[in-house]
Amino acid sequence: MPTELQEPQSHVMTPLVTDGDSTALGLSRGKRAQPLFDPPIVRRALVDSFIKLNPRTLAKNPVMFVVEVGAMLTTVLLFRTIGAGHQGVLFQAQIAAWLWFTVLFANFAEAMAEGRGKAQADNLRKTKSDATARLITPAGKVEVVGAASLRKGDVCLCEPDDIIPSDGEVIEGIASVDESVITGESAPVIRESGGDRSAVTGGTRVLSDYIKVRITSNPGETFLDRMISLVEGAQRQKTPNEIALNIMIAGLTLIFLFAVMTLAPFAKYSVTRANAGAIPSVIVLVSLLVCLIPTTIGGLLSAIGIAGMDRVMQHNVLAMSGKAVEAAGDVNTLLLDKTGTITLGNRQAVELIPVAGVTGEELADAAQLSSLADETPEGRSIVVLAKEKYGLRGREISAHNAEFIPFSAQTRMSGINFEGHQIRKGATRSVKRYIIDMGGVFPQQVEDIADGISRTGGTPLVVSRDKQALGVIHLKDVVKGGMRERFAQMRLMGIRTVMITGDNPLTAAAIAAEAGVDDFLAQATPKDKLDLIKKEQAGGRLVAMTGDGTNDAPALAQADVGVAMNTGTMAAKEAGNMVDLDSNPTKLIEIVAIGKQLLITRGALTTFSIANDVAKYFAIIPAMFAVTYPALNRINIMGLHTPESAILSAVIFNALIIIALVPVALRGVKYRPLSAGALLRRNLLVYGLGGVIAPFPAIWAIDRLLGALHLA
Amino acid sequence: MTPNGWLQIALFFVLIIACAKPLGKFIAEVMEGRRTFLTGLLGPVERLVYRLCGVTLDPEGKPEEQHWTRYAGALLAFSAFSALLLYAFQRLQGWLPFNPQGLNQNNVSPDLAFNTSVSFTTNTNWQSYVPETTLSYFVQMAGMTVHNFLSAAAGLGIAMALVRGFARQSVQTIGNFWADLTRATLYILLPISVVAALFFCSQGVIQNLNGYETATTLEGPRQTIAQGPVASQEAIKMLGTNGGGFFNANSAHPYENPTPLSNLAQMFLIFLIPGALTYTFGIMVRDTKQGWALFGAMSVLWFAGVLTAYNFEQAGTPVLSKAGVELSPTGEQSGGNMEGKETRFGIANTALFATVTTDASCGAVNGMHDSFTPLGGLVPLFNIQLGEVVFGGVGAGLYGMLMFAILAVFIAGLMVGRTPEYLGKKIEKKEVKMAMIAMLVLAAAILFFTAAGSVAEFAKNGYWNPQGPATANLNNPGAHGFAEILYAYTSGTGNNGSAFAGISANTPWYNLTIGLAMLIGRFLMVLPLLAIASSLAAKRQVPASAGTFPTHGPLFVGLLVGVVVIVGALTYFPALSLGPLVEHLML
């Protein structure tokens, strides 16, 4: 029985690689996709950029903190210069201003990344604020109370148009529920007592019928509460790789601090010996320092992490931690449930094979008759096949004194008694026993055909009329379109796919071969699944899986990336570290791509940031010692026209590159599923070599512009 | 540059490549305690050493594995003890045997003895003194030569400890310091040194305990000709990448390095073990391609250095050309910049020697680096600043390069979409932190000591620096003088020991600061690396897949070279631009 009104999302395939545009990262834009620069978010981010100037907040980011201290220092020196009426106010004022801009741009990037989540959290809060609940007291009376007063174990009644007051479990009744506030999906879903579809989420709305709900969460601990804090990033903790990267750029910052600090005594020696020029001023040294320290990655690092989480969110997946998203990029083994992920979920009739002496039409006729009343997808597919291949139309059978025989666990057959004939279809063994019991003969040929179908991974259904076996229906699991290509891409990325199925090994092997997965686990029990995960992990591999049932919970908890389906049980959702609000198991593949993209973006901008320094040295060093060592002007290969302009241009470039790369940080760099070697070659070329070369023309252009505007 | 010059350079490198695999395999066997063809002969000696020194053995009779803190503790204790002993030898040499010249404590001031004992303990072999007028034969043999063995063996042990970190999984131990020290000395350094010393004797290197000879030169004046047990020290001086000369003139002295063939052998000995260690590494991590990748990156950097140095030395300078020097080579003369070079070696072999000795942390010289052209002289300086990872010192080159590999993988490895891993080991917070500490320490020591050296003021005829300000000890003004200070502290921190010369460094100020730089450069770099080794050893190995960052191909070689050069250049560009760079531009 289908328990969901909602069409399973898994039928909708999203190609991993679209055309060459910006979504070529293989990630379809989710439902929550918004333009990158949404005006309200930008406005809010602009304000936040200034709030984030608070040194106590900024101290968490060592690179930007150094820039802010530099900005303060240059500002103080600027006022001293103005007060003393010295020359060079224009230059100093511009340096100070651009240093402040550098900090603001970094703050803006972070605020933009946070903005989308904050806007979403506000919406969620609205639904939460003033819900009421009909509490059923132990005496059996219904009392209206505030949702906030509900505790674990309370029982509530929810009727049409009621907001379900808190997370809970349906203990009585069945209702259609609108969960769009959580999933963004407007089609209602069915919630009923018992089984895997009994969990309801606070904040969702009952559309029809009624349910009694036992509350399972105390206030503040509900799914909605967690979701708000997650999308808002309130509890955002730095991920392990982000921490390591922070240490590295902090270390580089110190090295450059040493290089700039010692430059003053070096300069003193040089100036004394050359007897010309002066030791570079503090403002110039601060400018050099800011240009050298990795401000680009330092300013964008947290934005990249937040945006990565947000991208997962846009795919309607709720990641419980950034660590899980990061781990997704590292996954070595993907465990995919066969049904719903790899195959369409239902077996379909693909062929009718009659025994000798029976025509195809005869068999098709019997098969169709036996299935007309069979509402299972398999039954429907038989009717469809009979119609498509043999031109048999559906018949009105109520007039013919027909009696339907439903499937039962005892007989393991279904069928119809029709115009005096007993037509049955069922598993080989069942039909065989049935015919022999009636005194008939079960031909060896039927067994051979059935075995042949089993060997190819199909399911044989034998059709009989009275004492005669007519032939065999070949039911087959249909692999979704495009899966083969996706698994090939996975392999290219070094990810092994393992299909998990309850089928027997023969069937599993055939489907595995057809779908192109690397391995399969047949007749899998939840324990087998858990053992497989542990075995993979013992070999040092990271494992990702999806699951929905309560019995998936241990495996979900053990997996490095466990994606629970939102339609699943509360236990599954608690055990996993992500919840897919669309309940689409195929999405695991996209989550992996997002994780990879997040890491690549970090690496690319780090490389770019460090590579940029080469050009800045060529701009600033000759400018610093223009008077002391005029010969050094020969390394001013950009031909920057004055020392002030050279320094200012480098500082301006350094600030602008942050803002220019905000879209890259928020959207992530393009990602294509390629082998590591190919990816590395491409990214090293673009961000490494590109990072060395790009600043030269840019700084040159800024220098010309400053000259034209008489700013330096 | 001449075809003949290139042929000699090529010959040298072919020898290094040819020996990498057989020796590398042998080293791996020795350091992992497996049987080799020498075990029958030296095994009993090894066991005797363990028994005499009270090394804790496990039930199988092998030295007990150590956690990194115990390994490091043993290293530090051993180094401190041997440094103290060497200090005592120097100060007490007047009462010790083998002293035909009657040298005593007046020849070795306390600050000089400190500097020298630190120098030889740290495998630096910076020499603020003139050996033949300072140290007795006993100190040279029992002090310097012994340290040449032990400091190299310790470096090799540290490298092995780090490699074990990559090779092992889920363990807490990284080897046994005493076993590493004993095996490296006994099976590797001693046998090769014996052969090399005999070869040097065949070339004319002296080996005696005689008093100094006096001779009358053709021009008339009397000249003292120093003697001594040179060949035995010469072999390990090169093989252990120590570089401390028996004579002040080091490998330019005809008694140390008499022929072009001995010169080739000396350069060969410098790179012999460091080159082979890349193969050892490959064997130990069970993928020799990984070792060849490091070898490849080192080769690229070595070749770039030789090319630059040879090119600029052969090209000479406009100053020489104006002075009427013939700069292009002919059949009769070498052309180019021959100042400070020995005619028996010529430009190619001097440029090669300078590159090799600073690629490695050797520091032996067969010419005056101070007399190189600015950019020719930049090569040795920059080689040391890169961390001496181009083959590098015995063990030190490998562990230095592995530190860069960790950083390279960390920076660029993210770009394949996985958290970085090297040889199946995840590079995480701890590794990055320790690698950054090691880098920071080196950069800080070089930069801050140079800064202090270029502005420090002292009273004339005072204790610290009788010449007055620290810059008064320079023989050259301006940018070249700055390069001399920079080179001194770079050489000390990098544990190289070669001198740009041109600086009178035997004063309490320089002896103390360079001594500190050497201690920092050795031990504050090694401790974080041992911590990395331990952290790696405890991790599980992630099996390689198509998604794994490939660290054995040309792409990785290019990346590694890029990271080494860019990190070095970014750190030292300001300093270099005020030294050799501007000096070149002002020519």
Coordinates of C-alpha atoms in Angstrom, one line a residue, chain A residues 240-241 243-245 247-248 251-252 254-256 258-259 261-263 265-270 273 288 292 326 329-332 491-495 537-542 595-597 599-600 602-604 606-607 610-611 613-614 617-618 621 625 629 631-632 634-635 671 674-677 679-681 683-684 687-688 692, chain B residues 407 410-421 426-430 432-433 436 439-441 443-444 446-448 450-452 454-455 457 471-472 474 476-483 485-486 540-543 545-550 555-556 559 566-567 569-575 577-578 581-582 584-587:
Chain A
P240 CA 38.4 20.0 11.5
N241 CA 39.8 20.9 8.1
I243 CA 40.7 24.6 11.9
A244 CA 43.7 23.1 10.3
L245 CA 43.6 25.6 7.5
I247 CA 46.3 27.3 11.7
M248 CA 48.2 27.3 8.5
G251 CA 51.3 30.5 10.7
L252 CA 51.9 32.2 7.3
L254 CA 53.3 35.1 11.5
I255 CA 56.0 34.4 9.0
F256 CA 55.1 37.5 7.0
F258 CA 58.5 38.4 10.9
A259 CA 59.6 39.2 7.3
M261 CA 59.3 43.4 11.2
T262 CA 62.8 42.5 10.3
L263 CA 62.7 44.6 7.2
P265 CA 66.4 46.9 10.7
F266 CA 67.5 45.5 7.3
A267 CA 66.4 48.9 5.9
K268 CA 68.3 50.8 8.6
Y269 CA 71.5 49.0 7.6
S270 CA 70.9 49.6 3.9
R273 CA 75.4 52.1 4.1
L288 CA 53.2 45.4 2.9
L292 CA 51.4 39.6 2.1
E326 CA 33.2 18.0 4.9
G329 CA 33.7 15.1 0.3
D330 CA 35.9 12.4 1.7
V331 CA 33.6 9.5 1.3
N332 CA 35.1 6.4 -0.2
R491 CA 34.3 5.6 -9.8
L492 CA 36.2 8.3 -11.6
M493 CA 36.1 10.3 -8.4
G494 CA 37.4 7.2 -6.5
I495 CA 34.1 6.4 -4.8
Q537 CA 35.8 1.8 8.2
A538 CA 38.3 -0.6 9.6
G539 CA 40.0 -0.4 6.2
G540 CA 40.3 3.4 6.7
R541 CA 37.4 4.2 4.4
L542 CA 34.7 6.7 5.0
G595 CA 31.3 18.3 0.1
K596 CA 33.9 18.0 -2.5
Q597 CA 33.1 21.4 -3.9
L599 CA 36.9 21.5 0.0
I600 CA 38.0 22.5 -3.5
R602 CA 38.9 26.3 0.2
G603 CA 42.0 24.8 -1.5
A604 CA 41.6 27.0 -4.6
T606 CA 44.2 29.4 -0.4
T607 CA 46.4 28.6 -3.4
I610 CA 49.4 32.7 -1.6
A611 CA 50.2 32.8 -5.3
D613 CA 51.9 37.5 -3.1
V614 CA 54.5 37.2 -5.8
Y617 CA 56.4 41.9 -3.8
F618 CA 57.3 43.2 -7.3
I621 CA 59.7 46.3 -2.6
F625 CA 63.6 51.4 -1.5
Y629 CA 68.5 51.6 -4.1
A631 CA 68.6 50.1 -9.1
L632 CA 65.8 48.1 -7.5
R634 CA 64.5 47.3 -12.4
I635 CA 62.3 44.8 -10.7
Y671 CA 33.2 21.2 -9.8
L674 CA 37.0 14.1 -12.6
S675 CA 39.8 11.9 -11.3
A676 CA 41.9 13.6 -8.7
G677 CA 44.8 14.0 -11.0
L679 CA 41.1 18.0 -11.1
L680 CA 44.4 18.9 -9.5
R681 CA 46.0 19.8 -12.9
N683 CA 42.8 23.8 -10.5
L684 CA 46.5 24.2 -10.1
Y687 CA 44.2 29.1 -9.2
G688 CA 47.9 28.5 -8.8
V692 CA 50.6 34.2 -9.8
Chain B
L407 CA 52.4 21.5 3.5
F410 CA 47.7 20.5 2.6
I411 CA 47.5 23.6 0.5
A412 CA 46.8 22.1 -2.8
G413 CA 45.4 18.7 -1.8
L414 CA 42.1 20.3 -1.0
M415 CA 41.7 21.1 -4.6
V416 CA 40.9 17.5 -5.4
G417 CA 37.9 17.7 -3.1
R418 CA 39.1 15.6 -0.3
T419 CA 40.6 16.6 3.0
P420 CA 44.3 16.4 2.4
E421 CA 46.1 13.1 2.8
K426 CA 45.2 12.3 6.7
I427 CA 47.0 15.6 7.2
E428 CA 45.1 17.3 9.9
K429 CA 45.4 20.0 12.6
K430 CA 48.2 18.4 14.5
V432 CA 49.8 21.3 10.1
K433 CA 50.4 22.9 13.4
M436 CA 54.1 25.4 10.7
M439 CA 58.8 26.6 9.5
L440 CA 58.2 29.5 11.8
V441 CA 61.2 28.7 13.9
A443 CA 62.3 31.8 9.5
A444 CA 62.3 33.5 12.8
I446 CA 67.3 33.5 10.3
L447 CA 65.4 36.8 10.1
F448 CA 65.6 38.0 13.7
T450 CA 70.1 38.8 10.8
A451 CA 68.1 41.8 11.9
A452 CA 70.0 41.9 15.2
S454 CA 72.7 44.3 11.0
V455 CA 71.9 46.9 13.7
E457 CA 75.8 48.2 18.6
T471 CA 78.6 45.4 11.2
A472 CA 82.2 46.4 11.9
L474 CA 82.2 42.9 7.7
N476 CA 82.5 44.6 2.5
P477 CA 80.2 47.6 2.6
G478 CA 76.7 48.0 1.4
A479 CA 74.5 45.2 0.0
H480 CA 77.3 42.7 -0.1
G481 CA 78.0 43.2 3.6
F482 CA 74.4 42.6 4.3
A483 CA 74.5 39.4 2.3
I485 CA 75.4 38.7 7.7
L486 CA 72.4 37.1 6.2
R540 CA 45.0 4.4 10.0
Q541 CA 46.0 4.4 6.3
V542 CA 43.3 5.4 3.9
P543 CA 43.6 3.2 0.8
S545 CA 41.6 5.4 -5.0
A546 CA 41.1 7.4 -8.1
G547 CA 39.9 10.3 -5.9
T548 CA 43.2 10.3 -4.0
F549 CA 45.7 13.1 -4.5
P550 CA 48.4 11.5 -6.7
L555 CA 52.4 17.0 -11.4
F556 CA 53.2 16.4 -7.7
L559 CA 53.7 21.3 -7.1
I566 CA 57.4 30.1 -3.3
V567 CA 57.5 29.6 0.5
A569 CA 60.9 33.2 -1.8
L570 CA 58.0 34.8 0.0
T571 CA 59.8 34.6 3.3
Y572 CA 63.2 35.9 2.2
F573 CA 62.5 38.1 -0.8
P574 CA 62.7 41.4 1.2
A575 CA 66.0 40.3 2.7
S577 CA 66.4 42.0 -2.4
L578 CA 68.5 44.2 -0.1
L581 CA 69.6 41.0 -5.7
V582 CA 70.2 44.8 -5.5
H584 CA 73.4 42.4 -9.0
L585 CA 71.2 45.2 -10.2
M586 CA 73.8 47.8 -9.3
L587 CA 76.6 46.1 -11.3

